[in-house]
Amino acid sequence: MIGLLSHTLVGQTVQAPATGCQVTPGKVTGLCQAFNSLHIPVEYRTILPLLVLSIGALVLLVISAVLPKRSRPGLYPLLTVIISGLAAGASVFQWIDVGNHAATKAIGNQIFYDRFSVLFMLLISVATLFGALLSDSYLQREGLDGVEAYVLMLLASTGAMLMAASAGTIMLFLGLEIMSIALYVMTAYHRRRAASGEGGLKYFILGSFSSAIFLYGAALAYGATGTTQFDEMSVFLARTTLPNDGILLGGMALLIVGLGFKVAAVPFHFWSPDVYEAAPTPFTGYMAAVAKAAGFAGLFRVLLEGFHSQEANWRPAIWLIAVLTLLVGSVLAIAQRDLKRMMAYSSISQAGYVLIGLQSASSQGTAGALFYLLTYTFIIAGTFAVIGLVQGEGEARNDLGAIRGLGRRRPGLALVMLLFLLAQAGVPFTSGFLAKFYVIAAAVNRGQYALAIIGMLAAAIAAFFYLRVGLLMYSSPEVDETKEPTDGAALAGLRPIPGFDTPREPALSQGPGAVAASSDGDGAVALLAPPEGRVEIPFTVGITLAVCAAFTIFAGVSSPVLDFAKHATTYF
Amino acid sequence: MIAALLATPQPMSVHLAHASAWAVFAVGAVLILSGALGVVLLRNPVHCALMLVITLFGIALEFIDQSADFLAAVQIIVYAGAVVILFLFVIMFLGVDRRERFMREPFRGQKPLAVILGLITLAEILVLSRVGNWSTGQHGVAGDLNGPGENIQKLGQSIYTRYLLPFEMTSALLVIAVVATVVLARQQSRAPSELTKDEQAGVAAAAADKAEAKR
């Protein structure tokens, strides 16, 4: 980062030999030419949010080193909120700036400066802001308070922004690694939960494999096209016909696999439930929003920018992945008894809709997908905020029983959760409905009727488990063993299905409610009594919930947000 | 490079250059493969780590063959010098400088499966290489040393100009590594109820010792 700050110096060293080159007329030495042509200006405004976040992370580290240990609880989250707020402001500035000028490539053609990347910068800044707000109370409750979590979060967001803005596979890979490695550590952050470390290791090993696969794909794509830049790839492929395009197709397939892993598309989703369950709850929400958004940004860049002319080759592959993702995610979510695992499968199925938008390969599909990701950020932050509240200390209660009777204990909280669930199910007057509607409309416009129907079918399947949680919240908090409760269907779904979801052993979910939470579901009643005591809503979580809920309704009934997403696709 | 070898007849000196390049390639390939086999087959982890050095040397040789001298030097300094030493450190620290029992498989049928998958991959590569001539793209900017200028100079130029942003952003990875080490390796403070039985006994014994010493 230091080097970026001293770009004038770099510029001078590059230019200096050129001025010192006494060129004899008619004979320019190659060296001088090389120096002249390599002057690269660094346009800071093109990476402003990214700079704010990464410098902010360093500032946090310095402050934590200077201040005495445990000086003020809430200082680091406050600073993180300010930093990500500044980053969000910077991306708004960029949005206007790109509007006034044209979309360009910047800093040695390594990044795109267009509204597509700016939209993701805004999305990621907002997700970071929510992540910091939610982490504050959680980390204090768990006794994990410290500067490290926030530094990792800011740096992960930096990587995600790089991915969204990348103009070539090198930048994309670097952003992917920065984001992923920070996320591995964040997954393993809860040191006293054995599940957390286990999940972090699993994520690390599988993620490293997927990164390697991505890198292999990038190498093959480079071999096939002779460039790592997406726009040069597309120019090359438009100009040239490769009679034997094995290397190109192989590279494309491996790139899809590598990024498909990051967005947890089926069949590359196996890590996702374990990691979602293992990671500290606010980090799970953050991960679900940011990693998914950045992974999809990468997919859009690679497929729509680099391999635009190869549409006929990748669209069938994405079609298949989208169908699998929609169906497997929705069906397996029904079998889950753990809230976080259920949300993991739910977010897998949600990724399927974004894939529908990608598969359409049209600006309408891209706009729909961007709108989807934007609204999903708010929905998922709110959902995990509620889960973080009801799970209790030590993440004792992640089972569905924890949310039982919430409607009576905290009516407001239950109402907000219901809103988020309905939005994910795609009920009208929520942002989720419009988002699903636009991606499916894009598929229909491209004549993909089968895909559209499967998308709607998956929404119907998914509605079952979202409504089941909703019903649970409003059912009686007492567990009646003799009488079948009203939500009989819920009970049927709660029995573990062999092979799909083995309940975690008691030793792994340490905490006061561990033994109760892991009671086997073989008996007639799988539901547990809801936890005792009142659910306290900290101020920061309350703010997040209010903002997310307001946005979910606002984006569901009016169009400015969609227009926003539409403007971001002008580049494609 | 193989394509270059199969090219149309050339003057004698070019032939010689090609022959020497071919020889260097062959020696490097043998080193890489034998080192890799050693890493997998040897029983003592320390020997495995040392065999890795041979593989890395072979790769450095291939870099020289591609006239990427700087990368060859970096390969030896960073990988053979630093990374393998780090491996050895970890092996020594964990106290696994003894013979491991590899006969017990973590997953049933893992070994035959690995052999089958390996053979399939090999067959795939062979078939693909026989299927026909591959169409590849234009020459990249980072290929064989094109144009005037020295290796290190060109590398430095592209790192500090065209690839300035990627180069600088790797610093974020280093920061993450430092923070991650602090997070993961820091001594965890646990509540008494979360200790295992042995640890509780240990704590009790330590407390008793302290009380004894006080008296």
Tab-separated table of C-alpha atoms in Angstrom, chain B:
chain	number	residue	atom	x	y	z
B	1	MET	CA	9.151	-25.418	-26.001
B	2	ILE	CA	8.460	-28.824	-27.484
B	3	ALA	CA	6.852	-27.085	-30.407
B	4	ALA	CA	10.054	-25.112	-30.842
B	5	LEU	CA	12.038	-28.338	-30.900
B	6	LEU	CA	9.881	-29.781	-33.642
B	7	ALA	CA	10.175	-26.665	-35.757
B	8	THR	CA	11.558	-26.576	-39.260
B	9	PRO	CA	15.307	-27.182	-39.858
B	10	GLN	CA	17.505	-24.461	-38.476
B	11	PRO	CA	21.191	-23.544	-38.766
B	12	MET	CA	23.644	-25.605	-36.774
B	13	SER	CA	24.051	-23.140	-33.882
B	14	VAL	CA	20.317	-22.982	-33.367
B	15	HIS	CA	20.258	-26.761	-33.357
B	16	LEU	CA	22.875	-26.777	-30.652
B	17	ALA	CA	20.959	-24.220	-28.615
B	18	HIS	CA	17.855	-26.315	-28.957
B	19	ALA	CA	19.707	-29.441	-27.958
B	20	SER	CA	21.089	-27.806	-24.834
B	21	ALA	CA	17.672	-26.394	-23.967
B	22	TRP	CA	16.259	-29.845	-24.402
B	23	ALA	CA	18.949	-31.326	-22.163
B	24	VAL	CA	18.314	-28.758	-19.443
B	25	PHE	CA	14.601	-29.423	-19.707
B	26	ALA	CA	15.122	-33.170	-19.405
B	27	VAL	CA	17.395	-32.873	-16.376
B	28	GLY	CA	14.917	-30.500	-14.715
B	29	ALA	CA	12.011	-32.804	-15.452
B	30	VAL	CA	13.815	-35.811	-13.980
B	31	LEU	CA	14.679	-33.799	-10.857
B	32	ILE	CA	11.101	-32.569	-10.453
B	33	LEU	CA	9.556	-35.992	-10.842
B	34	SER	CA	12.031	-37.878	-8.687
B	35	GLY	CA	11.719	-35.261	-5.971
B	36	ALA	CA	7.925	-35.427	-6.088
B	37	LEU	CA	8.004	-39.226	-5.913
B	38	GLY	CA	10.314	-38.991	-2.945
B	39	VAL	CA	7.961	-36.599	-1.140
B	40	VAL	CA	5.123	-39.057	-1.527
B	41	LEU	CA	6.967	-42.317	-0.984
B	42	LEU	CA	9.541	-41.678	1.743
B	43	ARG	CA	8.496	-42.469	5.284
B	44	ASN	CA	10.417	-39.948	7.311
B	45	PRO	CA	8.774	-36.486	7.070
B	46	VAL	CA	12.171	-34.800	7.252
B	47	HIS	CA	13.347	-36.753	4.217
B	48	CYS	CA	10.113	-35.818	2.452
B	49	ALA	CA	10.799	-32.142	3.068
B	50	LEU	CA	14.323	-32.539	1.753
B	51	MET	CA	13.050	-34.297	-1.373
B	52	LEU	CA	10.795	-31.289	-1.908
B	53	VAL	CA	13.958	-29.203	-2.207
B	54	ILE	CA	15.026	-31.361	-5.164
B	55	THR	CA	11.689	-30.744	-6.876
B	56	LEU	CA	12.033	-27.020	-6.317
B	57	PHE	CA	15.563	-27.062	-7.711
B	58	GLY	CA	14.260	-28.820	-10.786
B	59	ILE	CA	11.640	-26.118	-11.236
B	60	ALA	CA	14.340	-23.466	-10.893
B	61	LEU	CA	16.225	-25.243	-13.667
B	62	GLU	CA	13.165	-25.077	-15.906
B	63	PHE	CA	12.918	-21.374	-15.212
B	64	ILE	CA	16.496	-20.936	-16.389
B	65	ASP	CA	15.574	-22.920	-19.471
B	66	GLN	CA	12.874	-20.351	-20.175
B	67	SER	CA	15.488	-17.620	-19.605
B	68	ALA	CA	13.684	-16.430	-16.491
B	69	ASP	CA	16.852	-16.155	-14.434
B	70	PHE	CA	15.402	-13.982	-11.731
B	71	LEU	CA	12.500	-16.316	-11.088
B	72	ALA	CA	14.956	-19.183	-10.872
B	73	ALA	CA	16.919	-17.373	-8.177
B	74	VAL	CA	13.752	-16.426	-6.321
B	75	GLN	CA	12.530	-20.002	-6.594
B	76	ILE	CA	15.617	-21.238	-4.790
B	77	ILE	CA	15.825	-18.447	-2.220
B	78	VAL	CA	12.156	-18.340	-1.308
B	79	TYR	CA	10.977	-21.899	-1.739
B	80	ALA	CA	14.028	-24.042	-1.173
B	81	GLY	CA	15.492	-21.558	1.289
B	82	ALA	CA	12.566	-20.295	3.313
B	83	VAL	CA	9.484	-22.391	2.781
B	84	VAL	CA	11.101	-25.782	3.180
B	85	ILE	CA	12.952	-24.568	6.249
B	86	LEU	CA	9.578	-23.529	7.631
B	87	PHE	CA	8.242	-27.014	6.885
B	88	LEU	CA	11.178	-28.506	8.744
B	89	PHE	CA	10.563	-26.167	11.672
B	90	VAL	CA	6.956	-27.272	11.894
B	91	ILE	CA	7.895	-30.937	11.576
B	92	MET	CA	10.441	-30.592	14.365
B	93	PHE	CA	8.115	-28.559	16.563
B	94	LEU	CA	5.295	-31.033	16.256
B	95	GLY	CA	7.716	-33.801	17.097
B	96	VAL	CA	6.824	-35.885	14.114
B	97	ASP	CA	10.434	-36.523	13.114
B	98	ARG	CA	9.719	-40.190	13.503
B	99	ARG	CA	8.343	-42.839	11.247
B	100	GLU	CA	4.663	-42.487	10.619
B	101	ARG	CA	2.410	-45.433	10.115
B	102	PHE	CA	0.806	-44.939	6.770
B	103	MET	CA	-0.695	-48.365	6.471
B	104	ARG	CA	-3.892	-47.311	8.192
B	105	GLU	CA	-6.070	-45.491	5.716
B	106	PRO	CA	-8.263	-42.637	6.926
B	107	PHE	CA	-10.892	-43.545	4.355
B	108	ARG	CA	-11.601	-47.045	3.217
B	109	GLY	CA	-10.433	-47.750	-0.293
B	110	GLN	CA	-8.567	-44.482	-0.468
B	111	LYS	CA	-5.388	-45.890	-1.980
B	112	PRO	CA	-6.898	-47.847	-4.876
B	113	LEU	CA	-9.170	-44.904	-5.585
B	114	ALA	CA	-6.189	-42.543	-5.668
B	115	VAL	CA	-4.336	-44.864	-8.050
B	116	ILE	CA	-7.364	-45.162	-10.345
B	117	LEU	CA	-7.973	-41.417	-10.385
B	118	GLY	CA	-4.301	-40.756	-11.031
B	119	LEU	CA	-4.295	-43.186	-13.959
B	120	ILE	CA	-7.448	-41.621	-15.375
B	121	THR	CA	-5.863	-38.183	-15.198
B	122	LEU	CA	-2.700	-39.438	-16.860
B	123	ALA	CA	-4.719	-41.109	-19.600
B	124	GLU	CA	-6.708	-37.926	-20.099
B	125	ILE	CA	-3.572	-35.844	-20.497
B	126	LEU	CA	-2.057	-38.351	-22.925
B	127	VAL	CA	-5.235	-38.557	-25.001
B	128	LEU	CA	-5.606	-34.798	-25.043
B	129	SER	CA	-2.016	-34.328	-26.136
B	130	ARG	CA	-2.519	-36.845	-28.967
B	131	VAL	CA	-5.865	-35.542	-30.133
B	132	GLY	CA	-4.396	-32.830	-32.253
B	133	ASN	CA	-2.651	-29.541	-32.319
B	134	TRP	CA	-3.886	-27.139	-29.710
B	135	SER	CA	-4.950	-23.729	-30.755
B	136	THR	CA	-3.533	-21.163	-28.433
B	137	GLY	CA	-3.629	-17.441	-28.331
B	138	GLN	CA	-1.197	-14.773	-29.315
B	139	HIS	CA	2.085	-14.296	-27.561
B	140	GLY	CA	1.684	-12.951	-24.077
B	141	VAL	CA	3.667	-10.062	-22.703
B	142	ALA	CA	5.182	-12.288	-20.054
B	143	GLY	CA	6.443	-15.044	-22.302
B	144	ASP	CA	9.971	-15.891	-23.289
B	145	LEU	CA	12.287	-12.940	-22.990
B	146	ASN	CA	11.124	-10.784	-25.872
B	147	GLY	CA	12.795	-7.600	-26.944
B	148	PRO	CA	15.748	-5.833	-25.403
B	149	GLY	CA	16.419	-5.364	-21.746
B	150	GLU	CA	17.460	-7.720	-19.014
B	151	ASN	CA	15.328	-10.187	-17.181
B	152	ILE	CA	15.321	-8.500	-13.790
B	153	GLN	CA	14.862	-5.082	-15.301
B	154	LYS	CA	11.834	-6.203	-17.281
B	155	LEU	CA	10.334	-7.950	-14.309
B	156	GLY	CA	10.835	-4.910	-12.120
B	157	GLN	CA	9.349	-2.681	-14.759
B	158	SER	CA	6.209	-4.706	-15.134
B	159	ILE	CA	5.775	-5.129	-11.383
B	160	TYR	CA	6.056	-1.424	-10.698
B	161	THR	CA	4.036	-0.250	-13.656
B	162	ARG	CA	1.509	-2.552	-15.234
B	163	TYR	CA	1.147	-4.836	-12.245
B	164	LEU	CA	1.557	-2.163	-9.583
B	165	LEU	CA	-1.878	-2.644	-8.071
B	166	PRO	CA	-1.704	-6.453	-7.770
B	167	PHE	CA	1.798	-6.147	-6.368
B	168	GLU	CA	0.746	-3.637	-3.737
B	169	MET	CA	-2.402	-5.499	-2.809
B	170	THR	CA	-0.435	-8.586	-1.872
B	171	SER	CA	0.525	-6.538	1.189
B	172	ALA	CA	-3.069	-6.995	2.355
B	173	LEU	CA	-2.407	-10.739	2.359
B	174	LEU	CA	0.606	-10.236	4.597
B	175	VAL	CA	-1.410	-8.131	7.038
B	176	ILE	CA	-4.068	-10.826	7.109
B	177	ALA	CA	-1.406	-13.442	7.798
B	178	VAL	CA	-0.102	-11.476	10.780
B	179	VAL	CA	-3.558	-10.875	12.232
B	180	ALA	CA	-4.564	-14.477	11.570
B	181	THR	CA	-1.542	-15.738	13.456
B	182	VAL	CA	-2.481	-13.584	16.419
B	183	VAL	CA	-6.073	-14.810	16.318
B	184	LEU	CA	-5.373	-18.492	15.881
B	185	ALA	CA	-2.244	-18.982	17.938
B	186	ARG	CA	-3.040	-16.802	20.933
B	187	GLN	CA	-3.381	-18.641	24.196
B	188	GLN	CA	-7.047	-19.031	24.815
B	189	SER	CA	-8.447	-18.140	28.187
B	190	ARG	CA	-11.138	-20.562	29.144
B	191	ALA	CA	-13.617	-20.664	31.930
B	192	PRO	CA	-12.959	-23.428	34.489
B	193	SER	CA	-16.087	-25.290	33.398
B	194	GLU	CA	-14.725	-25.570	29.882
B	195	LEU	CA	-11.513	-27.315	30.848
B	196	THR	CA	-11.164	-31.027	30.360
B	197	LYS	CA	-10.972	-33.303	33.387
B	198	ASP	CA	-7.206	-33.658	33.155
B	199	GLU	CA	-6.774	-29.921	32.890
B	200	GLN	CA	-9.034	-29.359	35.885
B	201	ALA	CA	-6.937	-31.826	37.848
B	202	GLY	CA	-3.824	-29.986	36.707
B	203	VAL	CA	-5.236	-26.642	37.811
B	204	ALA	CA	-6.206	-28.092	41.172
B	205	ALA	CA	-2.746	-29.561	41.640
B	206	ALA	CA	-1.119	-26.257	40.752
B	207	ALA	CA	-3.353	-24.459	43.248
B	208	ALA	CA	-2.440	-27.001	45.908
B	209	ASP	CA	1.253	-26.532	45.169
B	210	LYS	CA	0.854	-22.807	45.494
B	211	ALA	CA	-0.913	-23.148	48.808
B	212	GLU	CA	1.814	-25.533	49.959
B	213	ALA	CA	4.513	-23.058	48.974
B	214	LYS	CA	2.744	-20.257	50.803
B	215	ARG	CA	2.667	-22.271	53.975
